[in-house]
mmCIF file of C-alpha atoms in Angstrom:
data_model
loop_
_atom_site.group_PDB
_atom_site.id
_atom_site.type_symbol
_atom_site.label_atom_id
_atom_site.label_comp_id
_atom_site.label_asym_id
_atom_site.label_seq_id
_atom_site.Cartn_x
_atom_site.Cartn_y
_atom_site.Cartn_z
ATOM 1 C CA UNK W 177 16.282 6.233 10.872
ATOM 2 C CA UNK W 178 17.790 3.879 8.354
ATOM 3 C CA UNK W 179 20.502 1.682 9.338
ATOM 4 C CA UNK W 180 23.480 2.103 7.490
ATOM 5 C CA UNK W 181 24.492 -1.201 6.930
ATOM 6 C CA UNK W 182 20.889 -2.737 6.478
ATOM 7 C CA UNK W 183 20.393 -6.431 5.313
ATOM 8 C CA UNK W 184 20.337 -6.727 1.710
ATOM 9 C CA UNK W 185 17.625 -10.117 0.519
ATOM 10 C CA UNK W 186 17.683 -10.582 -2.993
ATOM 11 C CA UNK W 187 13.960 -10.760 -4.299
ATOM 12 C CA UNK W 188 13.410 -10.571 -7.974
ATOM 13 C CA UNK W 189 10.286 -13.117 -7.285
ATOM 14 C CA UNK W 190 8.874 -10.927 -4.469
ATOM 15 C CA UNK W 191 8.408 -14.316 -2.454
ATOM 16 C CA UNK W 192 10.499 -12.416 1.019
ATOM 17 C CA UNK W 193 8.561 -8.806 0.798
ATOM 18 C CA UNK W 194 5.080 -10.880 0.098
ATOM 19 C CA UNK W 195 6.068 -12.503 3.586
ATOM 20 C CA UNK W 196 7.683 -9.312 5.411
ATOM 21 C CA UNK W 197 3.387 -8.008 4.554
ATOM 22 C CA UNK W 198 1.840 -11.050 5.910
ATOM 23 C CA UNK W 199 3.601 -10.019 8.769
ATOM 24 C CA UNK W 200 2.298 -6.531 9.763
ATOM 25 C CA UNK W 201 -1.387 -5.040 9.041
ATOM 26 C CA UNK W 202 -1.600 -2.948 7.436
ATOM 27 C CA UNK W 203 1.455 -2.064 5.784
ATOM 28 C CA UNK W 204 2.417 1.222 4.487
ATOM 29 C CA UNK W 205 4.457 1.642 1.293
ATOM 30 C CA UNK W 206 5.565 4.911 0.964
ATOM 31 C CA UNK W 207 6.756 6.088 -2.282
ATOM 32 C CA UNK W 208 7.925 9.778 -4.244
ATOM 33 C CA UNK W 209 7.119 8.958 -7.503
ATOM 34 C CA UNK W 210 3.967 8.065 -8.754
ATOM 35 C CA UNK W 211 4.710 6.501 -12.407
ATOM 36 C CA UNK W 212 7.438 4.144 -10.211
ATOM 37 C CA UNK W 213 4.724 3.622 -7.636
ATOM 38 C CA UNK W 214 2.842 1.595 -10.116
ATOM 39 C CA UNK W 215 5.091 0.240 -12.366
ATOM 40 C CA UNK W 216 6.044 -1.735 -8.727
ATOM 41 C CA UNK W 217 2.307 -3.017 -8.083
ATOM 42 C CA UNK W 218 2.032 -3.916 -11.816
ATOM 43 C CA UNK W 219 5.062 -6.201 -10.653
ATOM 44 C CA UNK W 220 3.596 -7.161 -7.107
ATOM 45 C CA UNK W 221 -0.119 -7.983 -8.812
ATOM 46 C CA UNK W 222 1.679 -10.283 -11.365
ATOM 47 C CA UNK W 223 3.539 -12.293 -8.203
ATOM 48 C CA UNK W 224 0.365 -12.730 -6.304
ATOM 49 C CA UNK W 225 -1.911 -15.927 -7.202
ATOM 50 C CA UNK W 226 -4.587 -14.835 -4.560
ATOM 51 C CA UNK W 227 -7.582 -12.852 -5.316
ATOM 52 C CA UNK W 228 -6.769 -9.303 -5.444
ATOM 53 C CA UNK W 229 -8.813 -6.235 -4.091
ATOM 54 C CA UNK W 230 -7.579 -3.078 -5.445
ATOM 55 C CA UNK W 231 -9.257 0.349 -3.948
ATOM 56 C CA UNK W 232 -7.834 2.707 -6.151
ATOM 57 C CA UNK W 233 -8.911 5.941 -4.962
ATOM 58 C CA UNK W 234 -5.835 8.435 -7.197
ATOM 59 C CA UNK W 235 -7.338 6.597 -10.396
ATOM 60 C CA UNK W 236 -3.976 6.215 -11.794
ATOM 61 C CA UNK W 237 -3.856 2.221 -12.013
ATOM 62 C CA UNK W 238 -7.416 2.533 -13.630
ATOM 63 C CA UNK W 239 -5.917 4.916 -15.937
ATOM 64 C CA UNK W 240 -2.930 2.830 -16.927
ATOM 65 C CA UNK W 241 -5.198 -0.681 -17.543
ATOM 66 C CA UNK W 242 -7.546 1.345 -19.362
ATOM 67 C CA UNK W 243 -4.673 3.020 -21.429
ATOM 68 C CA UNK W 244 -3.204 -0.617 -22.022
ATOM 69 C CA UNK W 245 -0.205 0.328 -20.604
ATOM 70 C CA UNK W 246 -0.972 -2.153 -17.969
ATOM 71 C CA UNK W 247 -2.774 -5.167 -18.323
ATOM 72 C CA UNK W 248 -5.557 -6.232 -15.546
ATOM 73 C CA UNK W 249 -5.396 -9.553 -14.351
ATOM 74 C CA UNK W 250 -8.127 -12.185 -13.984
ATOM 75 C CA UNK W 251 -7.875 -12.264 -10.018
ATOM 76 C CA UNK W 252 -8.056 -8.102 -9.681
ATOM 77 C CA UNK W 253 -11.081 -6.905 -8.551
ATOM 78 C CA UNK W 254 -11.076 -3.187 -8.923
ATOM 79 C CA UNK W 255 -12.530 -0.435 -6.804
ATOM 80 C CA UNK W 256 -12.835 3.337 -7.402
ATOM 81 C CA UNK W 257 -14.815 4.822 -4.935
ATOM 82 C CA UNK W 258 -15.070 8.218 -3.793
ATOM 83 C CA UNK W 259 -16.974 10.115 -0.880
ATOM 84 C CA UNK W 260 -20.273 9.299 -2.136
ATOM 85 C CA UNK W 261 -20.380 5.838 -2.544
ATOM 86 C CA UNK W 262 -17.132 5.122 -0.029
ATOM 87 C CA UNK W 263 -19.139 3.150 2.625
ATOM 88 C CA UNK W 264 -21.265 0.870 0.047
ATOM 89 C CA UNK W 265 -17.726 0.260 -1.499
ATOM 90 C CA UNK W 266 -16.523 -0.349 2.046
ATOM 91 C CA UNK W 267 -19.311 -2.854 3.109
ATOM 92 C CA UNK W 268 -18.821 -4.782 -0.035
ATOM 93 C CA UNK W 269 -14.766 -5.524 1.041
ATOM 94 C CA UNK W 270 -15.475 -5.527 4.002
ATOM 95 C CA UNK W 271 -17.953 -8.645 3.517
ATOM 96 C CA UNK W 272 -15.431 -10.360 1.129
ATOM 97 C CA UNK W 273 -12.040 -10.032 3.466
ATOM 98 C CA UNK W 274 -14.130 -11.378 6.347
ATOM 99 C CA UNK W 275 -14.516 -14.585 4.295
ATOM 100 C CA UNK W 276 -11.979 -15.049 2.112
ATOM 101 C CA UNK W 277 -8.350 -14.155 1.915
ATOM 102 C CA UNK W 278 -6.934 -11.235 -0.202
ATOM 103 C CA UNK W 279 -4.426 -9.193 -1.380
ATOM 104 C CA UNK W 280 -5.898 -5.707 -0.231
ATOM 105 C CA UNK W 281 -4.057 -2.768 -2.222
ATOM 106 C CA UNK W 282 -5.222 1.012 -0.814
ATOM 107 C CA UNK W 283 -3.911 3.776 -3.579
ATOM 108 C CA UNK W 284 -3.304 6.316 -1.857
ATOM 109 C CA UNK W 285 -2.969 7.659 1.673
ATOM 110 C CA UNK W 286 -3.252 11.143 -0.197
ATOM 111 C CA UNK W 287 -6.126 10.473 -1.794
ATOM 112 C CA UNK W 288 -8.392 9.526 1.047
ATOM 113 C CA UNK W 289 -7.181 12.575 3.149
ATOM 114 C CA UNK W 290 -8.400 14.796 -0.298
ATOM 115 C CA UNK W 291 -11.689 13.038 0.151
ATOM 116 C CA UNK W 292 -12.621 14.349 3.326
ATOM 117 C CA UNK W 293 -12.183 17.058 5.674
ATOM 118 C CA UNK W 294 -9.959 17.859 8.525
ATOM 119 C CA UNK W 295 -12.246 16.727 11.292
ATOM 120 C CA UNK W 296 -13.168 13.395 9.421
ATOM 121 C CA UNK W 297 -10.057 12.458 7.359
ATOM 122 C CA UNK W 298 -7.821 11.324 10.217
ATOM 123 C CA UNK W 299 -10.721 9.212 12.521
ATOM 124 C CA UNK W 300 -12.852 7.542 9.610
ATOM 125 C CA UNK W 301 -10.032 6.405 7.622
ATOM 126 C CA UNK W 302 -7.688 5.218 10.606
ATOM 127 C CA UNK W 303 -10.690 3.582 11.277
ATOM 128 C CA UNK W 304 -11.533 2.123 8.229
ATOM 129 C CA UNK W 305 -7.686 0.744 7.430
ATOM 130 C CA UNK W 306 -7.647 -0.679 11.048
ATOM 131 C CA UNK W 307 -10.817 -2.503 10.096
ATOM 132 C CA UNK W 308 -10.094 -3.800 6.974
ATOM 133 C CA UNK W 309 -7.043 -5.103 9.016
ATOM 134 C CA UNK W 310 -8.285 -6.438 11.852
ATOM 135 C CA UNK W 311 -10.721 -8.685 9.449
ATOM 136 C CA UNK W 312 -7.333 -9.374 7.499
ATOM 137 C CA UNK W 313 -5.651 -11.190 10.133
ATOM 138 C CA UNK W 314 -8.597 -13.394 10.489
ATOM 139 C CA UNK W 315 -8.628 -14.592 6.803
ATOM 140 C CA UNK W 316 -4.586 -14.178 6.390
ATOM 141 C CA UNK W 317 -4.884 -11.604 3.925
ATOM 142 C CA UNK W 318 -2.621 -9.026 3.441
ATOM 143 C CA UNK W 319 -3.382 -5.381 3.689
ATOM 144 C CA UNK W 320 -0.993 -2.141 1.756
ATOM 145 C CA UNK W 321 -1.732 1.064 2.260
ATOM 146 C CA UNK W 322 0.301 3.604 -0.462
ATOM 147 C CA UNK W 323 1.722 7.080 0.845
ATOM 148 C CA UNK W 324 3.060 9.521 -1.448
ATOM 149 C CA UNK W 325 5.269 11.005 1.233
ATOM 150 C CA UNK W 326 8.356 12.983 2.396
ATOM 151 C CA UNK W 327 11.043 13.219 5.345
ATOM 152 C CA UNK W 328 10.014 16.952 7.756
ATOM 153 C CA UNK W 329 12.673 18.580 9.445
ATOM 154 C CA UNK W 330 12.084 16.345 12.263
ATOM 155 C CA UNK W 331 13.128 13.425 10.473
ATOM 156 C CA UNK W 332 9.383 12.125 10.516
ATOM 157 C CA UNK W 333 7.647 10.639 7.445
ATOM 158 C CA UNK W 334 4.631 12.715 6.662
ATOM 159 C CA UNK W 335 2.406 13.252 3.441
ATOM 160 C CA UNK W 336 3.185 15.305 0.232
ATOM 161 C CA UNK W 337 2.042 17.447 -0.476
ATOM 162 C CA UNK W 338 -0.218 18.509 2.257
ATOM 163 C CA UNK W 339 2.314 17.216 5.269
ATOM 164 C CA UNK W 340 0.068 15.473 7.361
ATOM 165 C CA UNK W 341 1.556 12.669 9.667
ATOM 166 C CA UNK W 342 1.211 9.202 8.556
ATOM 167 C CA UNK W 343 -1.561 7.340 10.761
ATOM 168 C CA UNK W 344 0.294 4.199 11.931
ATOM 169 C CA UNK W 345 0.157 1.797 15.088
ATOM 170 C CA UNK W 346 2.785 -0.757 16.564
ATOM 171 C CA UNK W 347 1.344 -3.345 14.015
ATOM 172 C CA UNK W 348 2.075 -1.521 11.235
ATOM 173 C CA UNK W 349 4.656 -2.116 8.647
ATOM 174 C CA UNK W 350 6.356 0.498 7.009
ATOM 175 C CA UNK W 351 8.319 0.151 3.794
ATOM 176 C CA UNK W 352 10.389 2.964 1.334
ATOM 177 C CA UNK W 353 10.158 2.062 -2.234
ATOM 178 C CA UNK W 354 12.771 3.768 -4.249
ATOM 179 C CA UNK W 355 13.370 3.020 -7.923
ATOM 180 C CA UNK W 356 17.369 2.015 -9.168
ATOM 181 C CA UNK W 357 18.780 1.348 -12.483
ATOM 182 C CA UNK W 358 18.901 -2.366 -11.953
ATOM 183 C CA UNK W 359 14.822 -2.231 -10.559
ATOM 184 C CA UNK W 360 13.654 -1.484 -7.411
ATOM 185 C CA UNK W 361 14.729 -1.368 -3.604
ATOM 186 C CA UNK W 362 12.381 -1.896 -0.538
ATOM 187 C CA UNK W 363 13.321 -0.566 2.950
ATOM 188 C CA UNK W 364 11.879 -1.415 6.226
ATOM 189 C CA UNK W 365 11.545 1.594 8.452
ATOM 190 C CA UNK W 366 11.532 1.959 12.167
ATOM 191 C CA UNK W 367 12.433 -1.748 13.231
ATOM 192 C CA UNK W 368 15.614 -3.987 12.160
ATOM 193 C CA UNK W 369 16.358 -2.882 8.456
ATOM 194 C CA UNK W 370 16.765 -4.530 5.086
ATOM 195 C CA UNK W 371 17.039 -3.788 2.040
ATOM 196 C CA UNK W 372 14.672 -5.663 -0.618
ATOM 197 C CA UNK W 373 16.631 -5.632 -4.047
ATOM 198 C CA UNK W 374 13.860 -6.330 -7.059
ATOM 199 C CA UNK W 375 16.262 -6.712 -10.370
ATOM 200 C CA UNK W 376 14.805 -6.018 -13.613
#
């Protein structure tokens, strides 16, 4: 539950929320709107000088750079795998983040769970994130995990559509992002809340 009288940090260079992620791994920014979903990483990728890996699984960030509505930077290094070629995409990160440090972006949560079933979803990916974050910590890199996702009537954050339960474990970090008419606002969820204003 949020706290009603949360601390506010102004952050319009993204310097404290880059920090409140090298924190936790892997982080979990969930999000209701897609189009404001990536209008914030096109803002986070800008802030970030590190080499970037972006596994974008929905296809919409691929479909924004290759509209030109976004531009790619020179430090992204862009991944769109599916359930085919998944584990030679995974191997390939998973060779570079145990070397190097990077800014790991996973779009989405949903969008894994569509890629396999039931049985598999929940065990190979909480695997796979848990990997990819356990090698993070090793080479300080940072690891985000997007959820498009709602509140059930038991006041838990699950996905949506679909309304599974978001995988998470006590090392987690979980985030809302909500869009305002001044930019965007940040919530921590589940330990000592702020608020992360982002002006325009």
């Amino acid at each position: 539950m949020l706290d009603k009288n949360p601390e506010r940090v102004l952050d319009n260079n993204l310097a404290n929320i880059k920090k409140e992620f090298e924190k936790n791994l892997p982080n979990i920014l969930l999000f209701s709107e897609p189009f404001e979903k990536n209008l914030f990483l096109d803002k986070l990728i800008t802030s970030i000088e590190n080499s970037i890996i972006f596994i974008d699984i929905d296809l919409l960030y691929t479909g924004y750079v290759k509209s030109g509505m976004i531009k790619k930077k020179d430090n992204v290094e862009l991944y769109q795998p599916n359930k085919e070629n998944w584990g030679k995409d995974l191997s390939k990160i998973i060779n570079k983040i145990s070397k190097n440090k990077f800014f790991v972006i996973i779009d989405s949560f949903n969008r894994i769970y569509n890629m396999f079933d039931e049985l598999e979803s929940a065990i190979f990916i909480n695997s796979c994130i848990m990997l990819l974050s356990s090698l993070g910590r090793k080479t300080n890199s940072s690891v985000i995990v997007t959820a498009m996702a709602r509140k059930n009537e038991n006041k838990e954050w699950i996905l949506s559509p679909g309304g599974k339960q978001i995988i998470k474990s006590s090392k987690t970090g979980i985030y809302l992002l909500e869009k305002t008419n001044e930019g965007f606002i940040i919530s921590t969820i589940e330990n000592k809340n702020k608020n992360f204003i982002i002006q325009k």
